Amino acid sequence: MFEPPVQRLIDELARLPGIGRKSAQRLAFHLLHVEEADALRLGNAIVELRRQVRLCSQCFNITGEELCSICRDARRDPTLLCVVERAQDISVLERTREFSGRYHVLGGAISPIEGIGPEQLRMKELASRVETEGIREVIAATNPTVEGDTTALYLARLLKPLGVTVSRLASGLPVGGDLDYADEITLGRALVGRKEL
Ligand SMILES: [Zn+2]
């Protein structure tokens, strides 16, 4: 429909979350008309993102180095571990300033409908951390959704036999949404008021 280079960009943009065909066309034509330096900066930012960013070898947070800044920080409590679905949930929880332990990113939640079972998530890595890092408590900070609750119960079944306490964020979070739907104060309270599973 358009010149191949334009069509290629529209196709790529349309694959991004929240961008429909119309928005993709609008963005592509916008980029045709901006200064070349501006367009190159955007292109380079995407290339550099993939080159310089990787996953922390311990917690699977996003980092530029072998270990992320939280895992490297000796002031963090090594006996407390907060399990989240996605790396971006870490920044949401950090903003509450109520958590001083470390994190573990599962990479999603158990969802039979989407065909995601425990073996598709980083459960094995989690169990081995619990066994080797002297962890006392694991907080299931999965989303307040059916999938998040299912995952939290699975975590309790998997980890309690290893001798750790497994707790869940207190209720009061907006049900059915992601963690970042909650404001910092509500999320901070849910963290402090967590309940043992
Ligand atoms: Zn880390």
PDB file of N, CA and C in Angstrom, residues 107-196:
ATOM      1  N   GLY A 107       8.818 -14.097  35.466  1.00  0.00           N
ATOM      2  CA  GLY A 107       8.626 -14.067  34.022  1.00  0.00           C
ATOM      3  C   GLY A 107       7.174 -14.289  33.622  1.00  0.00           C
ATOM      4  N   GLY A 108       6.235 -14.122  34.573  1.00  0.00           N
ATOM      5  CA  GLY A 108       4.816 -14.285  34.260  1.00  0.00           C
ATOM      6  C   GLY A 108       4.096 -14.936  35.419  1.00  0.00           C
ATOM      7  N   ALA A 109       2.882 -15.396  35.160  1.00  0.00           N
ATOM      8  CA  ALA A 109       2.091 -16.077  36.185  1.00  0.00           C
ATOM      9  C   ALA A 109       1.496 -17.342  35.571  1.00  0.00           C
ATOM     10  N   ILE A 110       1.144 -18.279  36.441  1.00  0.00           N
ATOM     11  CA  ILE A 110       0.534 -19.526  35.965  1.00  0.00           C
ATOM     12  C   ILE A 110      -0.829 -19.219  35.342  1.00  0.00           C
ATOM     13  N   SER A 111      -1.019 -19.654  34.102  1.00  0.00           N
ATOM     14  CA  SER A 111      -2.278 -19.397  33.405  1.00  0.00           C
ATOM     15  C   SER A 111      -2.592 -20.563  32.483  1.00  0.00           C
ATOM     16  N   PRO A 112      -3.449 -21.495  32.965  1.00  0.00           N
ATOM     17  CA  PRO A 112      -3.783 -22.652  32.131  1.00  0.00           C
ATOM     18  C   PRO A 112      -4.387 -22.236  30.786  1.00  0.00           C
ATOM     19  N   ILE A 113      -5.160 -21.147  30.767  1.00  0.00           N
ATOM     20  CA  ILE A 113      -5.803 -20.705  29.515  1.00  0.00           C
ATOM     21  C   ILE A 113      -4.752 -20.328  28.469  1.00  0.00           C
ATOM     22  N   GLU A 114      -3.670 -19.663  28.936  1.00  0.00           N
ATOM     23  CA  GLU A 114      -2.623 -19.268  27.993  1.00  0.00           C
ATOM     24  C   GLU A 114      -1.535 -20.332  27.861  1.00  0.00           C
ATOM     25  N   GLY A 115      -1.783 -21.487  28.520  1.00  0.00           N
ATOM     26  CA  GLY A 115      -0.800 -22.575  28.409  1.00  0.00           C
ATOM     27  C   GLY A 115       0.482 -22.319  29.176  1.00  0.00           C
ATOM     28  N   ILE A 116       0.430 -21.461  30.215  1.00  0.00           N
ATOM     29  CA  ILE A 116       1.632 -21.191  31.013  1.00  0.00           C
ATOM     30  C   ILE A 116       1.556 -21.959  32.321  1.00  0.00           C
ATOM     31  N   GLY A 117       2.429 -22.940  32.463  1.00  0.00           N
ATOM     32  CA  GLY A 117       2.524 -23.717  33.692  1.00  0.00           C
ATOM     33  C   GLY A 117       3.768 -23.306  34.451  1.00  0.00           C
ATOM     34  N   PRO A 118       3.959 -23.891  35.660  1.00  0.00           N
ATOM     35  CA  PRO A 118       5.136 -23.551  36.473  1.00  0.00           C
ATOM     36  C   PRO A 118       6.466 -23.767  35.736  1.00  0.00           C
ATOM     37  N   GLU A 119       6.466 -24.752  34.818  1.00  0.00           N
ATOM     38  CA  GLU A 119       7.744 -25.048  34.142  1.00  0.00           C
ATOM     39  C   GLU A 119       8.127 -23.974  33.130  1.00  0.00           C
ATOM     40  N   GLN A 120       7.162 -23.113  32.730  1.00  0.00           N
ATOM     41  CA  GLN A 120       7.498 -21.995  31.842  1.00  0.00           C
ATOM     42  C   GLN A 120       8.024 -20.792  32.634  1.00  0.00           C
ATOM     43  N   LEU A 121       7.922 -20.854  33.963  1.00  0.00           N
ATOM     44  CA  LEU A 121       8.345 -19.725  34.802  1.00  0.00           C
ATOM     45  C   LEU A 121       9.649 -20.090  35.518  1.00  0.00           C
ATOM     46  N   ARG A 122      10.273 -19.092  36.170  1.00  0.00           N
ATOM     47  CA  ARG A 122      11.587 -19.357  36.793  1.00  0.00           C
ATOM     48  C   ARG A 122      11.412 -19.877  38.220  1.00  0.00           C
ATOM     49  N   MET A 123      10.690 -21.013  38.335  1.00  0.00           N
ATOM     50  CA  MET A 123      10.397 -21.623  39.627  1.00  0.00           C
ATOM     51  C   MET A 123      11.588 -22.426  40.143  1.00  0.00           C
ATOM     52  N   LYS A 124      12.237 -23.159  39.224  1.00  0.00           N
ATOM     53  CA  LYS A 124      13.392 -23.976  39.609  1.00  0.00           C
ATOM     54  C   LYS A 124      14.492 -23.091  40.164  1.00  0.00           C
ATOM     55  N   GLU A 125      14.728 -21.960  39.464  1.00  0.00           N
ATOM     56  CA  GLU A 125      15.755 -21.013  39.895  1.00  0.00           C
ATOM     57  C   GLU A 125      15.400 -20.451  41.268  1.00  0.00           C
ATOM     58  N   LEU A 126      14.094 -20.219  41.481  1.00  0.00           N
ATOM     59  CA  LEU A 126      13.633 -19.682  42.766  1.00  0.00           C
ATOM     60  C   LEU A 126      13.876 -20.687  43.885  1.00  0.00           C
ATOM     61  N   ALA A 127      13.481 -21.941  43.653  1.00  0.00           N
ATOM     62  CA  ALA A 127      13.665 -22.968  44.683  1.00  0.00           C
ATOM     63  C   ALA A 127      15.142 -23.117  45.022  1.00  0.00           C
ATOM     64  N   SER A 128      15.993 -23.034  44.019  1.00  0.00           N
ATOM     65  CA  SER A 128      17.424 -23.218  44.308  1.00  0.00           C
ATOM     66  C   SER A 128      17.970 -22.005  45.070  1.00  0.00           C
ATOM     67  N   ARG A 129      17.434 -20.804  44.824  1.00  0.00           N
ATOM     68  CA  ARG A 129      17.858 -19.634  45.609  1.00  0.00           C
ATOM     69  C   ARG A 129      17.433 -19.808  47.076  1.00  0.00           C
ATOM     70  N   VAL A 130      16.200 -20.286  47.271  1.00  0.00           N
ATOM     71  CA  VAL A 130      15.701 -20.474  48.640  1.00  0.00           C
ATOM     72  C   VAL A 130      16.575 -21.484  49.385  1.00  0.00           C
ATOM     73  N   GLU A 131      17.031 -22.497  48.647  1.00  0.00           N
ATOM     74  CA  GLU A 131      17.850 -23.523  49.295  1.00  0.00           C
ATOM     75  C   GLU A 131      19.267 -23.056  49.604  1.00  0.00           C
ATOM     76  N   THR A 132      19.783 -22.105  48.825  1.00  0.00           N
ATOM     77  CA  THR A 132      21.212 -21.766  48.976  1.00  0.00           C
ATOM     78  C   THR A 132      21.487 -20.385  49.561  1.00  0.00           C
ATOM     79  N   GLU A 133      20.485 -19.471  49.578  1.00  0.00           N
ATOM     80  CA  GLU A 133      20.809 -18.088  49.962  1.00  0.00           C
ATOM     81  C   GLU A 133      20.411 -17.724  51.390  1.00  0.00           C
ATOM     82  N   GLY A 134      19.972 -18.699  52.175  1.00  0.00           N
ATOM     83  CA  GLY A 134      19.617 -18.385  53.560  1.00  0.00           C
ATOM     84  C   GLY A 134      18.373 -17.522  53.693  1.00  0.00           C
ATOM     85  N   ILE A 135      17.438 -17.685  52.761  1.00  0.00           N
ATOM     86  CA  ILE A 135      16.210 -16.884  52.768  1.00  0.00           C
ATOM     87  C   ILE A 135      15.254 -17.394  53.853  1.00  0.00           C
ATOM     88  N   ARG A 136      14.636 -16.449  54.601  1.00  0.00           N
ATOM     89  CA  ARG A 136      13.692 -16.818  55.661  1.00  0.00           C
ATOM     90  C   ARG A 136      12.252 -16.647  55.205  1.00  0.00           C
ATOM     91  N   GLU A 137      12.015 -15.583  54.444  1.00  0.00           N
ATOM     92  CA  GLU A 137      10.639 -15.304  54.023  1.00  0.00           C
ATOM     93  C   GLU A 137      10.577 -14.967  52.541  1.00  0.00           C
ATOM     94  N   VAL A 138       9.576 -15.550  51.858  1.00  0.00           N
ATOM     95  CA  VAL A 138       9.317 -15.254  50.453  1.00  0.00           C
ATOM     96  C   VAL A 138       7.957 -14.561  50.374  1.00  0.00           C
ATOM     97  N   ILE A 139       7.939 -13.366  49.804  1.00  0.00           N
ATOM     98  CA  ILE A 139       6.677 -12.632  49.660  1.00  0.00           C
ATOM     99  C   ILE A 139       6.196 -12.794  48.223  1.00  0.00           C
ATOM    100  N   ALA A 140       4.997 -13.363  48.055  1.00  0.00           N
ATOM    101  CA  ALA A 140       4.427 -13.514  46.721  1.00  0.00           C
ATOM    102  C   ALA A 140       3.773 -12.191  46.333  1.00  0.00           C
ATOM    103  N   ALA A 141       4.494 -11.374  45.566  1.00  0.00           N
ATOM    104  CA  ALA A 141       3.951 -10.081  45.127  1.00  0.00           C
ATOM    105  C   ALA A 141       3.484 -10.188  43.681  1.00  0.00           C
ATOM    106  N   THR A 142       2.819 -11.301  43.369  1.00  0.00           N
ATOM    107  CA  THR A 142       2.228 -11.465  42.043  1.00  0.00           C
ATOM    108  C   THR A 142       0.981 -10.590  41.968  1.00  0.00           C
ATOM    109  N   ASN A 143       0.498 -10.344  40.742  1.00  0.00           N
ATOM    110  CA  ASN A 143      -0.630  -9.422  40.552  1.00  0.00           C
ATOM    111  C   ASN A 143      -1.886  -9.910  41.279  1.00  0.00           C
ATOM    112  N   PRO A 144      -2.759  -8.970  41.706  1.00  0.00           N
ATOM    113  CA  PRO A 144      -4.020  -9.374  42.355  1.00  0.00           C
ATOM    114  C   PRO A 144      -5.049  -9.851  41.336  1.00  0.00           C
ATOM    115  N   THR A 145      -4.693 -10.909  40.605  1.00  0.00           N
ATOM    116  CA  THR A 145      -5.566 -11.500  39.591  1.00  0.00           C
ATOM    117  C   THR A 145      -5.710 -12.992  39.903  1.00  0.00           C
ATOM    118  N   VAL A 146      -6.601 -13.674  39.188  1.00  0.00           N
ATOM    119  CA  VAL A 146      -6.758 -15.122  39.382  1.00  0.00           C
ATOM    120  C   VAL A 146      -5.419 -15.817  39.152  1.00  0.00           C
ATOM    121  N   GLU A 147      -4.717 -15.426  38.073  1.00  0.00           N
ATOM    122  CA  GLU A 147      -3.424 -16.039  37.740  1.00  0.00           C
ATOM    123  C   GLU A 147      -2.394 -15.757  38.839  1.00  0.00           C
ATOM    124  N   GLY A 148      -2.395 -14.494  39.332  1.00  0.00           N
ATOM    125  CA  GLY A 148      -1.445 -14.120  40.384  1.00  0.00           C
ATOM    126  C   GLY A 148      -1.697 -14.889  41.673  1.00  0.00           C
ATOM    127  N   ASP A 149      -2.983 -15.063  42.022  1.00  0.00           N
ATOM    128  CA  ASP A 149      -3.340 -15.819  43.234  1.00  0.00           C
ATOM    129  C   ASP A 149      -2.952 -17.293  43.090  1.00  0.00           C
ATOM    130  N   THR A 150      -3.239 -17.856  41.903  1.00  0.00           N
ATOM    131  CA  THR A 150      -2.879 -19.255  41.645  1.00  0.00           C
ATOM    132  C   THR A 150      -1.376 -19.444  41.799  1.00  0.00           C
ATOM    133  N   THR A 151      -0.629 -18.496  41.259  1.00  0.00           N
ATOM    134  CA  THR A 151       0.836 -18.569  41.333  1.00  0.00           C
ATOM    135  C   THR A 151       1.315 -18.465  42.780  1.00  0.00           C
ATOM    136  N   ALA A 152       0.688 -17.584  43.558  1.00  0.00           N
ATOM    137  CA  ALA A 152       1.073 -17.418  44.971  1.00  0.00           C
ATOM    138  C   ALA A 152       0.845 -18.720  45.739  1.00  0.00           C
ATOM    139  N   LEU A 153      -0.290 -19.391  45.490  1.00  0.00           N
ATOM    140  CA  LEU A 153      -0.565 -20.657  46.176  1.00  0.00           C
ATOM    141  C   LEU A 153       0.430 -21.735  45.753  1.00  0.00           C
ATOM    142  N   TYR A 154       0.776 -21.719  44.474  1.00  0.00           N
ATOM    143  CA  TYR A 154       1.779 -22.679  43.998  1.00  0.00           C
ATOM    144  C   TYR A 154       3.115 -22.438  44.702  1.00  0.00           C
ATOM    145  N   LEU A 155       3.492 -21.150  44.842  1.00  0.00           N
ATOM    146  CA  LEU A 155       4.747 -20.805  45.522  1.00  0.00           C
ATOM    147  C   LEU A 155       4.751 -21.342  46.951  1.00  0.00           C
ATOM    148  N   ALA A 156       3.618 -21.197  47.640  1.00  0.00           N
ATOM    149  CA  ALA A 156       3.522 -21.665  49.018  1.00  0.00           C
ATOM    150  C   ALA A 156       3.732 -23.179  49.079  1.00  0.00           C
ATOM    151  N   ARG A 157       3.078 -23.902  48.140  1.00  0.00           N
ATOM    152  CA  ARG A 157       3.206 -25.374  48.113  1.00  0.00           C
ATOM    153  C   ARG A 157       4.638 -25.808  47.813  1.00  0.00           C
ATOM    154  N   LEU A 158       5.285 -25.057  46.915  1.00  0.00           N
ATOM    155  CA  LEU A 158       6.642 -25.408  46.476  1.00  0.00           C
ATOM    156  C   LEU A 158       7.684 -25.097  47.550  1.00  0.00           C
ATOM    157  N   LEU A 159       7.509 -23.943  48.234  1.00  0.00           N
ATOM    158  CA  LEU A 159       8.607 -23.432  49.065  1.00  0.00           C
ATOM    159  C   LEU A 159       8.476 -23.730  50.556  1.00  0.00           C
ATOM    160  N   LYS A 160       7.236 -23.886  51.061  1.00  0.00           N
ATOM    161  CA  LYS A 160       7.085 -24.131  52.498  1.00  0.00           C
ATOM    162  C   LYS A 160       7.825 -25.393  52.960  1.00  0.00           C
ATOM    163  N   PRO A 161       7.790 -26.474  52.161  1.00  0.00           N
ATOM    164  CA  PRO A 161       8.551 -27.662  52.583  1.00  0.00           C
ATOM    165  C   PRO A 161      10.052 -27.400  52.711  1.00  0.00           C
ATOM    166  N   LEU A 162      10.537 -26.291  52.108  1.00  0.00           N
ATOM    167  CA  LEU A 162      11.967 -25.971  52.205  1.00  0.00           C
ATOM    168  C   LEU A 162      12.274 -25.196  53.491  1.00  0.00           C
ATOM    169  N   GLY A 163      11.220 -24.949  54.306  1.00  0.00           N
ATOM    170  CA  GLY A 163      11.442 -24.338  55.613  1.00  0.00           C
ATOM    171  C   GLY A 163      11.376 -22.819  55.641  1.00  0.00           C
ATOM    172  N   VAL A 164      10.784 -22.185  54.599  1.00  0.00           N
ATOM    173  CA  VAL A 164      10.643 -20.731  54.624  1.00  0.00           C
ATOM    174  C   VAL A 164       9.180 -20.339  54.838  1.00  0.00           C
ATOM    175  N   THR A 165       8.972 -19.132  55.348  1.00  0.00           N
ATOM    176  CA  THR A 165       7.635 -18.561  55.434  1.00  0.00           C
ATOM    177  C   THR A 165       7.279 -17.998  54.059  1.00  0.00           C
ATOM    178  N   VAL A 166       6.053 -18.293  53.585  1.00  0.00           N
ATOM    179  CA  VAL A 166       5.600 -17.697  52.323  1.00  0.00           C
ATOM    180  C   VAL A 166       4.413 -16.805  52.643  1.00  0.00           C
ATOM    181  N   SER A 167       4.501 -15.523  52.247  1.00  0.00           N
ATOM    182  CA  SER A 167       3.401 -14.594  52.535  1.00  0.00           C
ATOM    183  C   SER A 167       2.900 -13.963  51.244  1.00  0.00           C
ATOM    184  N   ARG A 168       1.731 -13.342  51.346  1.00  0.00           N
ATOM    185  CA  ARG A 168       1.065 -12.740  50.182  1.00  0.00           C
ATOM    186  C   ARG A 168       0.739 -11.303  50.541  1.00  0.00           C
ATOM    187  N   LEU A 169       0.840 -10.392  49.573  1.00  0.00           N
ATOM    188  CA  LEU A 169       0.460  -8.997  49.801  1.00  0.00           C
ATOM    189  C   LEU A 169      -0.942  -8.958  50.381  1.00  0.00           C
ATOM    190  N   ALA A 170      -1.184  -8.062  51.336  1.00  0.00           N
ATOM    191  CA  ALA A 170      -2.503  -7.947  51.952  1.00  0.00           C
ATOM    192  C   ALA A 170      -3.531  -7.511  50.919  1.00  0.00           C
ATOM    193  N   SER A 171      -4.806  -7.797  51.201  1.00  0.00           N
ATOM    194  CA  SER A 171      -5.859  -7.364  50.279  1.00  0.00           C
ATOM    195  C   SER A 171      -5.971  -5.842  50.342  1.00  0.00           C
ATOM    196  N   GLY A 172      -6.765  -5.281  49.455  1.00  0.00           N
ATOM    197  CA  GLY A 172      -6.884  -3.831  49.398  1.00  0.00           C
ATOM    198  C   GLY A 172      -6.336  -3.290  48.092  1.00  0.00           C
ATOM    199  N   LEU A 173      -5.648  -4.169  47.338  1.00  0.00           N
ATOM    200  CA  LEU A 173      -5.164  -3.764  46.018  1.00  0.00           C
ATOM    201  C   LEU A 173      -6.321  -3.873  45.025  1.00  0.00           C
ATOM    202  N   PRO A 174      -6.316  -3.048  43.974  1.00  0.00           N
ATOM    203  CA  PRO A 174      -7.378  -3.143  42.974  1.00  0.00           C
ATOM    204  C   PRO A 174      -7.364  -4.529  42.326  1.00  0.00           C
ATOM    205  N   VAL A 175      -8.463  -5.284  42.508  1.00  0.00           N
ATOM    206  CA  VAL A 175      -8.503  -6.678  42.045  1.00  0.00           C
ATOM    207  C   VAL A 175      -8.579  -6.735  40.524  1.00  0.00           C
ATOM    208  N   GLY A 176      -7.864  -7.677  39.949  1.00  0.00           N
ATOM    209  CA  GLY A 176      -7.950  -7.915  38.513  1.00  0.00           C
ATOM    210  C   GLY A 176      -6.938  -7.136  37.694  1.00  0.00           C
ATOM    211  N   GLY A 177      -6.202  -6.229  38.330  1.00  0.00           N
ATOM    212  CA  GLY A 177      -5.257  -5.424  37.561  1.00  0.00           C
ATOM    213  C   GLY A 177      -3.817  -5.805  37.842  1.00  0.00           C
ATOM    214  N   ASP A 178      -2.901  -5.085  37.243  1.00  0.00           N
ATOM    215  CA  ASP A 178      -1.484  -5.279  37.514  1.00  0.00           C
ATOM    216  C   ASP A 178      -1.126  -4.525  38.785  1.00  0.00           C
ATOM    217  N   LEU A 179       0.050  -4.873  39.356  1.00  0.00           N
ATOM    218  CA  LEU A 179       0.512  -4.184  40.566  1.00  0.00           C
ATOM    219  C   LEU A 179       0.584  -2.682  40.362  1.00  0.00           C
ATOM    220  N   ASP A 180       0.954  -2.244  39.165  1.00  0.00           N
ATOM    221  CA  ASP A 180       1.137  -0.800  38.972  1.00  0.00           C
ATOM    222  C   ASP A 180      -0.184  -0.037  38.858  1.00  0.00           C
ATOM    223  N   TYR A 181      -1.332  -0.719  38.960  1.00  0.00           N
ATOM    224  CA  TYR A 181      -2.615  -0.020  39.053  1.00  0.00           C
ATOM    225  C   TYR A 181      -2.772   0.592  40.447  1.00  0.00           C
ATOM    226  N   ALA A 182      -2.028   0.043  41.429  1.00  0.00           N
ATOM    227  CA  ALA A 182      -2.145   0.535  42.802  1.00  0.00           C
ATOM    228  C   ALA A 182      -1.212   1.723  43.006  1.00  0.00           C
ATOM    229  N   ASP A 183      -1.625   2.665  43.847  1.00  0.00           N
ATOM    230  CA  ASP A 183      -0.727   3.768  44.161  1.00  0.00           C
ATOM    231  C   ASP A 183       0.302   3.290  45.175  1.00  0.00           C
ATOM    232  N   GLU A 184       1.355   4.106  45.356  1.00  0.00           N
ATOM    233  CA  GLU A 184       2.460   3.680  46.219  1.00  0.00           C
ATOM    234  C   GLU A 184       2.027   3.429  47.662  1.00  0.00           C
ATOM    235  N   ILE A 185       1.122   4.262  48.164  1.00  0.00           N
ATOM    236  CA  ILE A 185       0.722   4.136  49.572  1.00  0.00           C
ATOM    237  C   ILE A 185      -0.049   2.828  49.780  1.00  0.00           C
ATOM    238  N   THR A 186      -1.000   2.546  48.885  1.00  0.00           N
ATOM    239  CA  THR A 186      -1.780   1.306  48.988  1.00  0.00           C
ATOM    240  C   THR A 186      -0.868   0.090  48.876  1.00  0.00           C
ATOM    241  N   LEU A 187       0.053   0.144  47.924  1.00  0.00           N
ATOM    242  CA  LEU A 187       0.958  -0.982  47.711  1.00  0.00           C
ATOM    243  C   LEU A 187       1.901  -1.139  48.901  1.00  0.00           C
ATOM    244  N   GLY A 188       2.367  -0.025  49.445  1.00  0.00           N
ATOM    245  CA  GLY A 188       3.229  -0.061  50.628  1.00  0.00           C
ATOM    246  C   GLY A 188       2.514  -0.701  51.802  1.00  0.00           C
ATOM    247  N   ARG A 189       1.239  -0.352  51.969  1.00  0.00           N
ATOM    248  CA  ARG A 189       0.434  -0.937  53.060  1.00  0.00           C
ATOM    249  C   ARG A 189       0.230  -2.429  52.850  1.00  0.00           C
ATOM    250  N   ALA A 190      -0.013  -2.812  51.596  1.00  0.00           N
ATOM    251  CA  ALA A 190      -0.227  -4.235  51.284  1.00  0.00           C
ATOM    252  C   ALA A 190       1.037  -5.039  51.571  1.00  0.00           C
ATOM    253  N   LEU A 191       2.171  -4.389  51.400  1.00  0.00           N
ATOM    254  CA  LEU A 191       3.461  -5.044  51.647  1.00  0.00           C
ATOM    255  C   LEU A 191       3.687  -5.203  53.150  1.00  0.00           C
ATOM    256  N   VAL A 192       3.454  -4.132  53.882  1.00  0.00           N
ATOM    257  CA  VAL A 192       3.656  -4.177  55.339  1.00  0.00           C
ATOM    258  C   VAL A 192       2.654  -5.144  55.982  1.00  0.00           C
ATOM    259  N   GLY A 193       1.402  -5.137  55.482  1.00  0.00           N
ATOM    260  CA  GLY A 193       0.351  -5.957  56.106  1.00  0.00           C
ATOM    261  C   GLY A 193       0.243  -7.334  55.491  1.00  0.00           C
ATOM    262  N   ARG A 194       1.307  -7.826  54.869  1.00  0.00           N
ATOM    263  CA  ARG A 194       1.241  -9.124  54.181  1.00  0.00           C
ATOM    264  C   ARG A 194       0.862 -10.247  55.143  1.00  0.00           C
ATOM    265  N   LYS A 195       0.188 -11.271  54.554  1.00  0.00           N
ATOM    266  CA  LYS A 195      -0.333 -12.383  55.369  1.00  0.00           C
ATOM    267  C   LYS A 195       0.366 -13.669  54.979  1.00  0.00           C
ATOM    268  N   GLU A 196       0.614 -14.488  55.981  1.00  0.00           N
ATOM    269  CA  GLU A 196       1.254 -15.768  55.700  1.00  0.00           C
ATOM    270  C   GLU A 196       0.310 -16.679  54.947  1.00  0.00           C
TER     271      GLU A 196
END
